[in-house]
Amino acid sequence: ACNRIQYLININLLMIISLLNLRLKMVDSQYYLPNDIGVSALDCGEAFRLLSPQEKMYAHYLSRAAWYGGLAVLLQTSPESANIFVLLQKIFRKQTPAQLEQVATAAGLSAEEYQAFLVYAAGLYANMGNYKSFGDTKFIPNLPKEKLEALMKASQAFQEQPAEMEALWDSCSCPLFSLEDKQKQLGLGDKGITTYFSGNCCLEDAELAQKFLDSKKLSAYNTRLFKRDNGGKACYEVRLASAVQKGQNDSFTQEPSYDVKPYCTRDRFGMKNLAYAANENQRKMLEEYRRSFTFGSVDAHKEGSRYWIKDKGPIVESYIGFIESYRDPFGSRGEFEGFVAVVNKAMSERFAKLVGSAEVLLPELPWPREFEKDTFLKPDFTSLDVLTFAGSGIPAGINIPNYDDIRQSEGFKNVSLGNVLAVAYATQKEKLTFLEEEDKDLFIKWKGPSFEVLFLHLETWDSKFSTIASSYEECRAECVGLYLCLKNQVIFGHDGQDAEDVVYVNWLSMVRAGLLGLEFYTPESKSWRQAHMQARFVILRVLLEAGEGLVGLEEVTGQDGKPDARITLDRSKIHTVGKNAIHRFLCKLQVLKSTADVEGGRALYDGYSTVSDSGAHNFLRLRETVLLRKEARKMFVQANTRVSGDSVELVEYEGSAAGLIQSFTERFQDEAEQLEADLLEMNRRDAPCWCQSC
């Protein structure tokens, strides 16, 4: 009997150890990019070839401005990102990935370890830093530190400049591999790492600075906040992104005091692209952008955005500046991005027809007219093939500018990135998780068309809503899309059963995305790391709450014996139970937003955003299942352009980690050493500010 009891105890212990190992593996996998991660080339060859010589020159110089400006994202992401970038650039500038492979083998790396290094390098380039652009989680090389050091020291770059490479390695090797709790994700204070604020800042400092900026009618979009001790008194610096240190930058002092200083010192927005602008709106737009980047003026960028809105239907479309505030833990500061793209005329005509019916659709929204703007400004809605997208990641669509006063009084543009969509939603059936088998074929067939349904974004919340503003607004926009797609006018190009299938997949993809969103929740800090995915989880909660069998969510065991989940949607109840649930929720969101009820809006949104192990669904346990089954987000390889005589050539690369690396090493090769020196110097000046006692 005693032996039997001991045997059962041993079995239980083995099961517990197995489960703990599984959980550890799931957690660790968040912080590595898998060797088989999807890497795809963005195809823009045909679109570029159809441009006129003048349009190609215009696209080329705008692309150069975007790529050089995009280097600022390294400084906006983490203290070590710029140094890691320079280390990789120096290694791959001397030896291509193919040439370096022989060196890696001789240094003792296996084929899998060398591939892991290439994937890490590609990920660093694709995210412009060592934190994922979608989810803000850190990723580290999936090979031993000593193996990477051996490869670095065996490289040609090290052989030629051993002291410089050794110093560079010493400056970034520890944080490059570190997975201390605070360094696992971006965040403010004890919740994570950020370079939008010095290391000794907390939420109260962010709120204090915002109140001061608001009182001075200054925008935080292109700033960072640094707190210093000045004889026992807190002293704050609001640093502007500016190419000059003197001139039109204002200095001001108050208790506590602030000082305006630049952190971006290179003027890359040259005048060459002015010569190739197609019209006066483009010329004035570029002049205002240049003034903005030279003097750190948000007002100049807003003025440029006004000319951009007026530039209707250009062949070459672009936008550049400090745009999206998703990665600022406080939600007020914009990350730099710049894109250049070519209009897809056929798809844009379809979008134009839909925009034309917008005034008919708006009264269908479930709130009184009093809670809307007095006048609806029709957006310019175009489909584009991306040539260049510089920043931390490439979205499938954009709705800009984000300046609330301009959106309300002058309008905005909706931009759908067609060649991104074509790649991003190419899904293999065997990798499609959490759906019934009969839903998978429909999902694959209609996922792309369902995304083309117009998501009507209206005005955005201002800075006083801070931490929930971005996600709340994304949630409202997604709900509007779900609600309006039930109207036949919105499902353009499809009718009958096809139209019903598009609606079904639109709703199905939303509830599935809500489940997938759990990957981007951090239980330790009870915080969300990605605004869109938080919004989709909230919508899932709303539709589950609707009951009546509309949405089903159950935990199951997969064919591999590991935890799995199944989510279902009763398509017969979308137009009734589903519509009513979204109707009620949209009304609440809109009324709270329109009346600026911050307290009520936060209470509602935080309630639906809660992830717990109680209630009808154990979302904390489901999160572990999502992490176990997750598929890494695809990376994109973008082309380069170069001037050859009087023409512009498009240089394309293969869709692989090696191709992505090659595209970046060739992108900045003309003045690489000076550029790298500038990045290292800017990073060195800021380095003392990342410690807690700055």
XYZ file of C-alpha atoms in Angstrom:
694
model
C 0.000 0.000 0.000
C 2.839 2.367 0.912
C 4.560 1.617 -2.406
C 1.317 2.310 -4.279
C 0.896 5.642 -2.503
C 4.507 6.594 -3.252
C 3.999 5.607 -6.893
C 0.933 7.883 -7.193
C 2.814 10.713 -5.498
C 5.685 10.319 -7.974
C 3.277 10.303 -10.920
C 1.607 13.481 -9.673
C 4.978 15.151 -9.147
C 6.036 14.264 -12.684
C 2.795 15.714 -14.062
C 3.293 18.909 -12.055
C 6.902 19.217 -13.237
C 5.778 18.615 -16.831
C 3.114 21.316 -16.590
C 5.604 23.747 -15.013
C 8.116 23.062 -17.791
C 5.387 23.598 -20.392
C 4.411 26.900 -18.791
C 8.077 27.994 -18.631
C 8.513 27.116 -22.300
C 5.385 29.109 -23.213
C 6.598 32.127 -21.255
C 10.137 31.953 -22.672
C 8.836 31.634 -26.236
C 7.411 35.151 -25.994
C 10.914 36.536 -25.953
C 12.373 34.731 -28.973
C 11.615 35.021 -32.657
C 11.281 31.500 -34.101
C 13.662 30.384 -36.834
C 10.715 29.662 -39.133
C 9.147 33.109 -38.708
C 7.398 34.355 -41.837
C 9.416 36.866 -43.868
C 7.848 38.267 -47.046
C 8.927 40.783 -49.643
C 6.525 43.669 -50.245
C 5.857 43.656 -53.963
C 5.713 47.159 -55.421
C 7.656 46.548 -58.631
C 4.798 46.960 -61.105
C 3.402 50.030 -59.333
C 6.826 51.696 -59.306
C 7.527 50.931 -62.967
C 4.311 52.697 -63.982
C 5.459 55.979 -62.432
C 6.786 58.812 -64.568
C 10.471 59.814 -64.183
C 9.423 62.857 -62.110
C 7.214 60.726 -59.855
C 10.035 58.219 -59.348
C 12.407 61.011 -58.283
C 9.761 62.385 -55.907
C 9.220 58.918 -54.414
C 12.973 58.347 -54.092
C 13.773 61.514 -52.144
C 10.729 61.142 -49.916
C 11.825 57.575 -49.188
C 15.316 58.742 -48.234
C 13.795 61.289 -45.834
C 11.559 58.609 -44.313
C 14.385 56.098 -43.837
C 16.760 58.598 -42.236
C 14.019 59.994 -40.020
C 13.014 56.469 -39.058
C 16.343 56.016 -37.278
C 14.878 58.180 -34.493
C 12.706 55.181 -33.565
C 15.840 53.431 -32.276
C 16.226 56.251 -29.755
C 12.509 56.125 -28.927
C 12.421 52.378 -28.214
C 15.046 51.348 -25.658
C 18.413 52.539 -24.275
C 20.272 49.769 -26.109
C 18.475 49.683 -29.482
C 20.724 52.195 -31.285
C 23.917 50.458 -30.159
C 22.639 47.030 -31.223
C 21.655 48.495 -34.602
C 25.136 49.940 -35.135
C 26.783 46.671 -34.052
C 24.753 44.729 -36.630
C 25.334 47.292 -39.358
C 29.094 47.126 -38.859
C 29.095 43.319 -38.975
C 26.917 42.969 -42.085
C 28.460 45.885 -43.946
C 31.710 43.938 -44.078
C 30.234 40.480 -44.709
C 26.900 39.418 -46.164
C 24.852 36.795 -44.304
C 26.099 34.158 -46.779
C 29.744 35.134 -46.243
C 29.333 35.258 -42.477
C 27.874 31.749 -42.356
C 31.298 30.142 -42.846
C 32.700 32.309 -40.059
C 29.844 31.238 -37.781
C 30.512 27.553 -38.430
C 34.190 28.000 -37.651
C 33.289 29.870 -34.458
C 31.283 26.876 -33.239
C 27.715 27.897 -34.098
C 25.321 25.266 -35.357
C 23.170 25.944 -38.425
C 20.166 26.514 -36.136
C 22.090 28.971 -33.964
C 23.292 30.965 -36.965
C 19.758 31.102 -38.347
C 18.575 32.314 -34.917
C 21.136 35.130 -35.136
C 19.947 36.127 -38.609
C 16.309 36.087 -37.443
C 17.195 38.252 -34.448
C 19.025 40.751 -36.662
C 16.123 40.849 -39.121
C 13.729 41.363 -36.202
C 15.800 44.236 -34.859
C 15.659 45.937 -38.257
C 11.971 45.205 -38.852
C 10.949 46.569 -35.434
C 13.621 49.310 -35.351
C 14.583 48.154 -31.899
C 14.651 45.099 -29.657
C 10.991 45.312 -28.622
C 8.177 44.033 -30.833
C 6.306 46.885 -32.488
C 3.059 44.967 -32.034
C 2.808 44.111 -28.348
C 5.888 45.919 -26.994
C 7.495 42.684 -25.725
C 11.263 42.372 -25.705
C 12.914 39.741 -27.903
C 16.434 38.371 -27.444
C 18.694 36.162 -29.580
C 17.771 32.480 -29.389
C 21.356 31.329 -28.947
C 23.857 31.424 -26.063
C 25.475 34.780 -25.366
C 28.969 33.310 -25.616
C 28.196 31.927 -29.097
C 27.104 35.336 -30.350
C 30.179 36.938 -28.813
C 32.402 34.352 -30.524
C 30.774 35.126 -33.879
C 31.154 38.859 -33.356
C 34.869 38.494 -32.515
C 35.451 36.246 -35.527
C 33.805 38.710 -37.910
C 35.780 40.830 -40.366
C 34.422 43.976 -38.718
C 36.061 42.956 -35.431
C 39.317 41.991 -37.116
C 39.562 45.455 -38.662
C 38.435 47.475 -35.617
C 38.797 45.284 -32.516
C 38.793 48.072 -29.909
C 35.732 49.799 -31.352
C 33.780 46.556 -31.776
C 34.723 45.367 -28.276
C 33.485 48.653 -26.789
C 30.283 48.449 -28.793
C 29.660 44.864 -27.645
C 30.332 45.802 -24.009
C 27.847 48.687 -24.258
C 24.901 46.553 -25.320
C 25.555 42.835 -24.721
C 24.051 42.709 -21.219
C 20.715 44.417 -22.012
C 20.672 42.603 -25.364
C 20.163 39.297 -23.503
C 18.570 40.530 -20.258
C 15.096 39.322 -19.305
C 14.780 41.027 -15.947
C 11.114 41.596 -15.139
C 11.153 45.329 -15.865
C 12.975 44.811 -19.156
C 10.510 42.284 -20.559
C 8.158 44.947 -21.912
C 7.840 48.656 -22.571
C 6.201 50.707 -19.852
C 6.555 53.604 -17.442
C 8.089 53.391 -13.961
C 8.175 49.883 -12.538
C 5.959 48.543 -15.346
C 8.661 48.457 -18.006
C 11.247 50.260 -20.109
C 10.701 53.495 -22.008
C 12.881 56.190 -23.521
C 10.020 58.682 -23.802
C 10.746 59.379 -20.121
C 13.929 59.311 -18.044
C 14.295 56.319 -15.750
C 13.211 58.218 -12.635
C 9.837 59.330 -14.059
C 6.506 57.857 -13.010
C 2.872 58.388 -14.003
C 2.567 61.422 -11.727
C 5.472 63.099 -13.536
C 3.839 62.411 -16.899
C 0.555 63.929 -15.676
C 2.317 66.990 -14.251
C 4.184 67.603 -17.500
C 1.013 67.179 -19.553
C -0.830 69.759 -17.459
C 2.021 72.185 -17.946
C 2.164 71.616 -21.716
C -1.610 72.021 -21.965
C -1.425 75.291 -20.042
C 1.099 76.563 -22.580
C -0.880 75.154 -25.517
C 2.109 73.016 -26.471
C 1.865 69.535 -27.982
C 3.747 66.538 -26.575
C 3.790 64.741 -29.949
C 7.486 65.296 -30.726
C 8.863 65.368 -27.183
C 10.429 63.275 -24.445
C 10.409 64.092 -20.725
C 13.558 64.060 -18.563
C 13.463 64.627 -14.799
C 16.521 65.818 -12.903
C 17.285 66.686 -9.305
C 18.325 70.309 -8.884
C 19.322 70.932 -5.267
C 16.507 68.799 -3.927
C 13.949 70.263 -6.329
C 12.545 68.368 -9.315
C 13.615 69.925 -12.607
C 12.005 68.768 -15.844
C 13.243 69.004 -19.421
C 10.838 68.651 -22.323
C 13.093 67.710 -25.222
C 11.927 68.496 -28.733
C 12.828 66.562 -31.859
C 14.618 69.332 -33.703
C 17.534 69.680 -36.107
C 18.774 72.900 -34.503
C 19.530 73.705 -30.886
C 18.820 77.411 -31.160
C 16.543 79.640 -33.163
C 12.813 79.246 -32.857
C 12.931 76.792 -29.948
C 11.333 78.471 -26.932
C 12.815 78.150 -23.458
C 10.575 78.561 -20.467
C 10.853 78.167 -16.739
C 8.271 77.601 -14.046
C 8.017 75.740 -10.704
C 8.959 73.007 -11.582
C 11.091 74.249 -14.471
C 11.210 72.896 -18.027
C 13.819 73.356 -20.694
C 13.262 72.706 -24.377
C 16.170 70.773 -25.900
C 16.497 68.765 -29.121
C 17.249 65.069 -29.311
C 17.255 64.676 -33.097
C 20.148 66.647 -34.563
C 20.373 65.686 -38.224
C 18.363 67.479 -40.903
C 17.537 64.839 -43.495
C 14.454 66.466 -44.967
C 16.299 68.110 -47.847
C 14.990 70.393 -50.564
C 15.593 68.043 -53.505
C 12.122 66.517 -53.295
C 10.571 70.004 -53.716
C 11.825 70.072 -57.314
C 9.816 66.942 -58.140
C 6.549 67.816 -56.368
C 3.510 67.477 -58.619
C 1.611 70.554 -57.434
C 1.584 73.541 -55.104
C -0.045 71.623 -52.251
C 2.813 69.130 -52.243
C 5.426 71.888 -52.342
C 3.879 73.772 -49.440
C 3.411 70.520 -47.528
C 7.117 69.703 -47.882
C 8.182 73.201 -46.886
C 6.126 73.009 -43.688
C 7.450 69.544 -42.861
C 10.994 70.786 -43.301
C 10.290 73.722 -40.983
C 8.792 71.328 -38.452
C 11.814 69.027 -38.410
C 14.273 71.930 -38.400
C 12.758 73.792 -35.455
C 10.717 71.108 -33.689
C 7.452 72.880 -34.516
C 4.270 70.811 -34.235
C 2.328 73.797 -35.582
C 4.388 73.632 -38.788
C 3.676 69.902 -39.061
C -0.035 70.577 -38.615
C 0.139 73.181 -41.365
C 1.884 70.641 -43.615
C -0.865 68.146 -42.784
C -3.477 70.635 -43.942
C -1.804 70.842 -47.352
C -1.535 67.049 -47.364
C -5.306 66.707 -46.880
C -5.891 69.138 -49.742
C -3.684 67.051 -52.039
C -6.480 64.781 -53.252
C -5.711 61.579 -55.138
C -1.957 61.984 -55.760
C -0.173 59.257 -57.700
C 2.589 59.143 -55.069
C 1.179 59.383 -51.554
C 3.246 60.030 -48.433
C 3.121 61.154 -44.821
C 5.962 61.694 -42.382
C 6.477 62.806 -38.793
C 5.796 61.851 -35.191
C 2.440 60.193 -35.712
C 1.120 57.355 -33.535
C 1.179 57.475 -29.724
C 0.615 53.756 -29.045
C 4.086 53.159 -27.586
C 4.192 56.145 -25.252
C 3.079 54.678 -21.905
C 1.157 57.911 -21.276
C -0.379 57.995 -24.753
C 0.634 61.540 -25.792
C 3.976 61.265 -27.598
C 4.209 60.158 -31.207
C 6.594 57.622 -32.664
C 8.311 58.660 -35.874
C 7.107 57.080 -39.088
C 7.234 57.929 -42.744
C 5.692 56.169 -45.708
C 5.781 56.521 -49.475
C 3.330 54.572 -51.601
C 1.783 54.398 -55.064
C -1.955 54.586 -55.582
C -3.818 51.459 -56.681
C -6.399 53.148 -58.915
C -8.803 50.218 -59.296
C -9.214 49.569 -55.574
C -9.288 53.298 -54.791
C -12.288 53.725 -57.116
C -14.150 51.075 -55.115
C -13.323 52.859 -51.870
C -14.426 56.190 -53.364
C -17.881 54.761 -54.062
C -18.167 53.653 -50.466
C -17.085 57.060 -49.135
C -19.720 58.573 -51.406
C -22.396 56.668 -49.501
C -21.010 57.625 -46.084
C -23.531 60.408 -45.467
C -26.313 57.879 -46.020
C -24.690 55.399 -43.631
C -23.883 57.818 -40.792
C -27.530 58.258 -39.708
C -27.615 54.476 -39.271
C -25.190 54.742 -36.356
C -26.887 54.076 -33.004
C -26.730 57.497 -31.386
C -28.552 60.828 -31.815
C -27.126 63.405 -34.208
C -26.353 65.650 -31.240
C -23.505 63.318 -30.341
C -21.867 63.746 -33.760
C -19.938 66.532 -35.463
C -22.066 69.277 -37.023
C -20.637 68.598 -40.490
C -19.322 65.338 -41.899
C -16.114 65.795 -43.856
C -15.704 63.061 -46.436
C -12.260 61.485 -46.143
C -9.980 60.797 -49.076
C -9.927 56.966 -49.063
C -7.261 55.360 -51.231
C -5.635 51.960 -51.650
C -1.859 52.082 -51.891
C 1.049 49.790 -52.653
C 3.801 50.589 -50.166
C 7.225 51.480 -51.526
C 8.651 52.630 -48.182
C 7.366 52.417 -44.631
C 9.958 53.549 -42.101
C 9.187 53.071 -38.426
C 8.717 50.246 -35.961
C 6.185 48.294 -38.031
C 3.886 48.377 -41.044
C 0.113 48.554 -40.487
C -2.497 47.320 -42.942
C -4.254 50.665 -42.960
C -3.943 54.193 -41.583
C -6.370 56.976 -40.721
C -4.505 60.281 -40.387
C -3.681 62.991 -39.389
C -4.246 62.458 -35.686
C -4.608 66.150 -34.870
C -8.132 66.450 -33.490
C -8.712 70.068 -34.508
C -7.765 69.316 -38.126
C -9.841 66.123 -38.300
C -12.944 67.874 -37.037
C -12.726 71.020 -39.136
C -10.746 70.090 -42.245
C -10.880 66.314 -42.650
C -8.524 63.367 -42.889
C -7.440 60.555 -45.196
C -8.093 56.815 -44.963
C -5.258 54.778 -46.424
C -5.437 51.036 -47.104
C -2.065 49.406 -47.821
C -2.916 46.827 -50.456
C 0.377 44.995 -50.867
C 0.685 44.707 -47.072
C -2.791 43.188 -46.851
C -2.001 40.726 -49.622
C 0.909 39.323 -47.606
C -0.292 39.796 -44.035
C -3.516 37.832 -44.488
C -2.063 34.982 -46.496
C -2.749 32.198 -43.982
C -1.972 28.490 -44.050
C -4.909 26.380 -42.912
C -2.818 24.236 -40.587
C -1.618 27.347 -38.755
C -5.102 28.799 -38.283
C -5.829 28.419 -34.568
C -8.948 28.250 -32.383
C -11.525 27.818 -35.183
C -13.768 24.911 -36.137
C -12.558 23.052 -39.234
C -15.607 24.105 -41.250
C -14.859 27.781 -40.524
C -11.225 27.694 -41.634
C -11.800 27.556 -45.400
C -14.299 30.423 -45.249
C -11.929 32.401 -43.074
C -9.032 32.013 -45.511
C -11.214 32.867 -48.509
C -12.848 35.997 -47.092
C -10.382 37.393 -44.554
C -8.876 39.859 -47.051
C -12.183 41.124 -48.486
C -13.661 41.416 -44.990
C -10.838 43.769 -44.015
C -11.683 46.031 -46.944
C -14.967 46.929 -45.253
C -14.739 50.587 -44.323
C -13.922 51.152 -40.678
C -15.191 54.686 -40.167
C -12.820 56.423 -37.774
C -14.105 59.748 -36.552
C -12.380 62.250 -34.247
C -9.839 61.178 -31.622
C -9.633 61.809 -27.911
C -7.216 64.397 -26.654
C -4.407 64.032 -24.168
C -6.551 64.249 -21.026
C -7.775 60.687 -21.624
C -4.118 59.586 -21.708
C -3.621 55.869 -21.110
C -6.955 54.536 -22.441
C -7.468 57.001 -25.284
C -5.880 55.032 -28.141
C -7.467 51.681 -27.304
C -10.881 53.200 -26.529
C -10.922 54.949 -29.895
C -9.768 51.817 -31.733
C -12.542 49.873 -30.006
C -15.153 52.433 -31.034
C -13.934 52.352 -34.634
C -13.941 48.537 -34.732
C -17.494 48.496 -33.352
C -18.608 50.968 -36.016
C -17.130 48.631 -38.627
C -18.975 45.611 -37.214
C -22.227 47.554 -37.033
C -22.107 49.143 -40.478
C -20.960 46.002 -42.279
C -24.497 44.701 -41.671
C -25.625 47.282 -44.255
C -25.494 46.044 -47.848
C -23.898 49.275 -49.119
C -20.732 48.572 -47.145
C -20.059 45.087 -48.559
C -18.992 46.531 -51.888
C -18.250 44.141 -54.728
C -20.133 41.235 -53.135
C -23.770 40.238 -52.960
C -25.979 37.303 -52.029
C -24.270 34.486 -50.161
C -20.820 35.985 -50.737
C -21.884 39.169 -48.948
C -23.218 37.136 -46.014
C -19.959 35.196 -45.876
C -17.960 38.446 -45.761
C -20.093 39.657 -42.852
C -19.692 36.344 -41.053
C -15.902 36.289 -41.470
C -15.691 39.941 -40.444
C -17.408 39.145 -37.130
C -15.642 35.794 -36.736
C -12.215 37.347 -37.232
C -13.074 39.946 -34.590
C -13.997 37.436 -31.881
C -10.965 35.301 -32.744
C -8.763 38.410 -32.585
C -10.205 39.109 -29.144
C -8.975 35.721 -27.966
C -5.584 36.194 -29.671
C -5.363 39.551 -27.925
C -4.619 37.815 -24.637
C -1.028 37.425 -25.832
C -0.638 41.174 -25.336
C -1.813 41.276 -21.725
C 0.755 41.256 -18.894
C -0.688 39.639 -15.732
C 2.157 40.835 -13.497
C 1.367 44.507 -14.118
C -2.290 43.950 -15.094
C -1.688 46.025 -18.191
C -2.264 45.801 -21.945
C 0.662 46.287 -24.307
C -1.237 46.784 -27.561
C -4.176 49.147 -28.103
C -5.848 47.298 -30.997
C -5.730 43.902 -29.307
C -7.097 45.294 -26.054
C -9.961 46.773 -28.081
C -10.704 43.412 -29.713
C -10.671 41.615 -26.358
C -13.189 44.163 -25.072
C -15.438 43.444 -28.065
C -15.135 39.694 -27.440
C -16.248 40.277 -23.838
C -19.230 42.342 -25.034
C -20.353 39.650 -27.483
C -19.885 36.854 -24.936
C -21.943 38.890 -22.472
C -24.751 39.134 -25.046
C -25.440 35.428 -24.473
C -28.137 33.494 -26.368
C -25.431 31.317 -27.935
C -24.070 34.100 -30.154
C -20.420 33.369 -29.302
C -19.065 30.135 -27.871
C -15.671 29.820 -26.203
C -14.428 26.582 -24.669
C -11.159 25.084 -23.518
C -10.302 21.782 -25.185
C -7.374 19.419 -25.622
C -5.652 19.593 -29.000
C -4.688 16.647 -31.191
C -1.152 17.015 -29.814
C -2.432 16.482 -26.267
C -1.739 20.092 -25.263
C -4.240 22.751 -24.139
C -6.284 24.303 -26.939
C -9.412 26.404 -27.346
C -12.349 26.683 -29.749
C -14.300 29.813 -30.538
C -17.559 29.711 -32.493
C -20.031 32.254 -33.804
C -23.685 31.555 -34.601
C -24.108 33.359 -37.920
C -27.899 33.222 -37.659
C -27.766 35.554 -34.630
C -25.364 38.207 -35.944
C -28.144 40.434 -37.303
C -30.171 40.154 -34.083
C -28.317 39.356 -30.877
C -24.968 40.577 -32.205
C -26.299 43.791 -33.713
C -28.205 44.665 -30.545
C -25.146 44.056 -28.350
C -22.911 46.281 -30.481
C -25.712 48.877 -30.706
C -25.890 49.162 -26.921
C -22.141 49.213 -26.419
C -21.499 51.752 -29.181
C -24.060 54.101 -27.638
C -22.254 53.924 -24.313
C -18.841 54.539 -25.919
C -20.057 57.472 -28.004
C -22.017 59.231 -25.263
C -19.171 58.961 -22.752
C -16.732 60.224 -25.389
C -18.918 63.084 -26.623
C -19.640 64.310 -23.094
C -15.962 63.968 -22.075
C -16.951 61.716 -19.163
C -13.440 60.483 -18.439
C -14.342 58.755 -15.182
C -17.300 56.926 -16.701
C -15.409 56.012 -19.857
C -12.464 54.627 -17.905
C -14.723 52.609 -15.583
C -16.584 51.059 -18.532
C -13.484 50.300 -20.571
C -11.335 49.041 -17.721
C -14.166 46.746 -16.662
C -14.367 45.015 -20.033
C -10.544 44.972 -20.294
C -10.151 42.954 -17.084
C -8.440 39.592 -17.528
C -9.086 37.215 -14.623
C -9.492 33.558 -13.707
C -13.014 33.986 -12.361
C -16.353 34.079 -14.115
C -17.640 31.966 -16.976
C -14.216 31.918 -18.714
C -10.775 31.615 -17.166
C -9.039 34.178 -19.360
C -5.738 33.922 -17.488
C -5.575 30.211 -18.286
C -6.733 30.859 -21.852
C -3.879 33.344 -22.158
C -1.401 30.527 -21.544
C -3.073 28.517 -24.295
C -2.854 31.477 -26.668
C 0.860 31.826 -25.904
C 1.361 28.109 -26.538
C -0.382 28.260 -29.930
C 0.671 31.722 -31.112
C 2.216 32.326 -34.523
C 4.933 34.959 -34.801
C 3.966 38.131 -36.656
C 5.362 38.309 -40.187
C 8.253 40.558 -41.097
C 8.400 42.527 -44.344
C 11.335 43.104 -46.685
C 11.168 46.469 -48.433
C 12.881 47.595 -51.603
C 15.394 50.420 -51.902
C 15.631 53.094 -54.589
C 18.779 54.648 -56.022
C 19.466 57.358 -58.561
C 21.360 56.243 -61.650
C 22.005 59.173 -63.967
C 18.655 60.770 -64.739
C 16.591 57.775 -63.646
C 15.677 55.944 -60.451
C 16.194 52.221 -60.037
C 14.201 49.947 -57.757
C 16.392 47.461 -55.859
C 14.419 44.462 -54.598
C 15.440 41.683 -52.187
C 14.375 38.142 -51.444
C 11.766 37.485 -48.789
C 14.058 36.058 -46.105
C 15.918 37.131 -42.990
C 19.065 37.496 -45.113
C 17.181 39.627 -47.650
C 15.841 41.900 -44.917
C 19.344 42.333 -43.478
C 20.816 43.122 -46.897
C 18.138 45.749 -47.560
C 19.128 47.625 -44.392
C 22.886 47.454 -44.891
C 22.501 48.840 -48.421
C 19.954 51.451 -47.314
C 22.484 53.617 -45.450
C 25.763 52.662 -47.103
C 26.594 56.068 -48.642
C 27.581 57.672 -45.325
C 27.287 54.755 -42.951
C 30.208 55.529 -40.625
C 29.161 59.133 -39.985
C 25.545 58.119 -39.473
C 26.512 55.392 -37.007
C 28.785 57.784 -35.119
C 25.915 60.272 -34.799
C 23.553 57.606 -33.463
C 26.089 56.425 -30.903
C 26.800 59.995 -29.784
C 23.111 60.831 -29.304
C 22.627 57.600 -27.386
C 25.727 58.245 -25.249
C 24.462 61.695 -24.222
C 21.168 60.234 -23.006
C 22.669 57.157 -21.307
C 22.910 58.646 -17.752
C 19.173 59.391 -17.834
C 17.969 55.782 -17.946
C 18.956 54.954 -14.372
C 16.444 55.472 -11.570
C 18.422 58.347 -10.000
C 18.818 60.451 -13.148
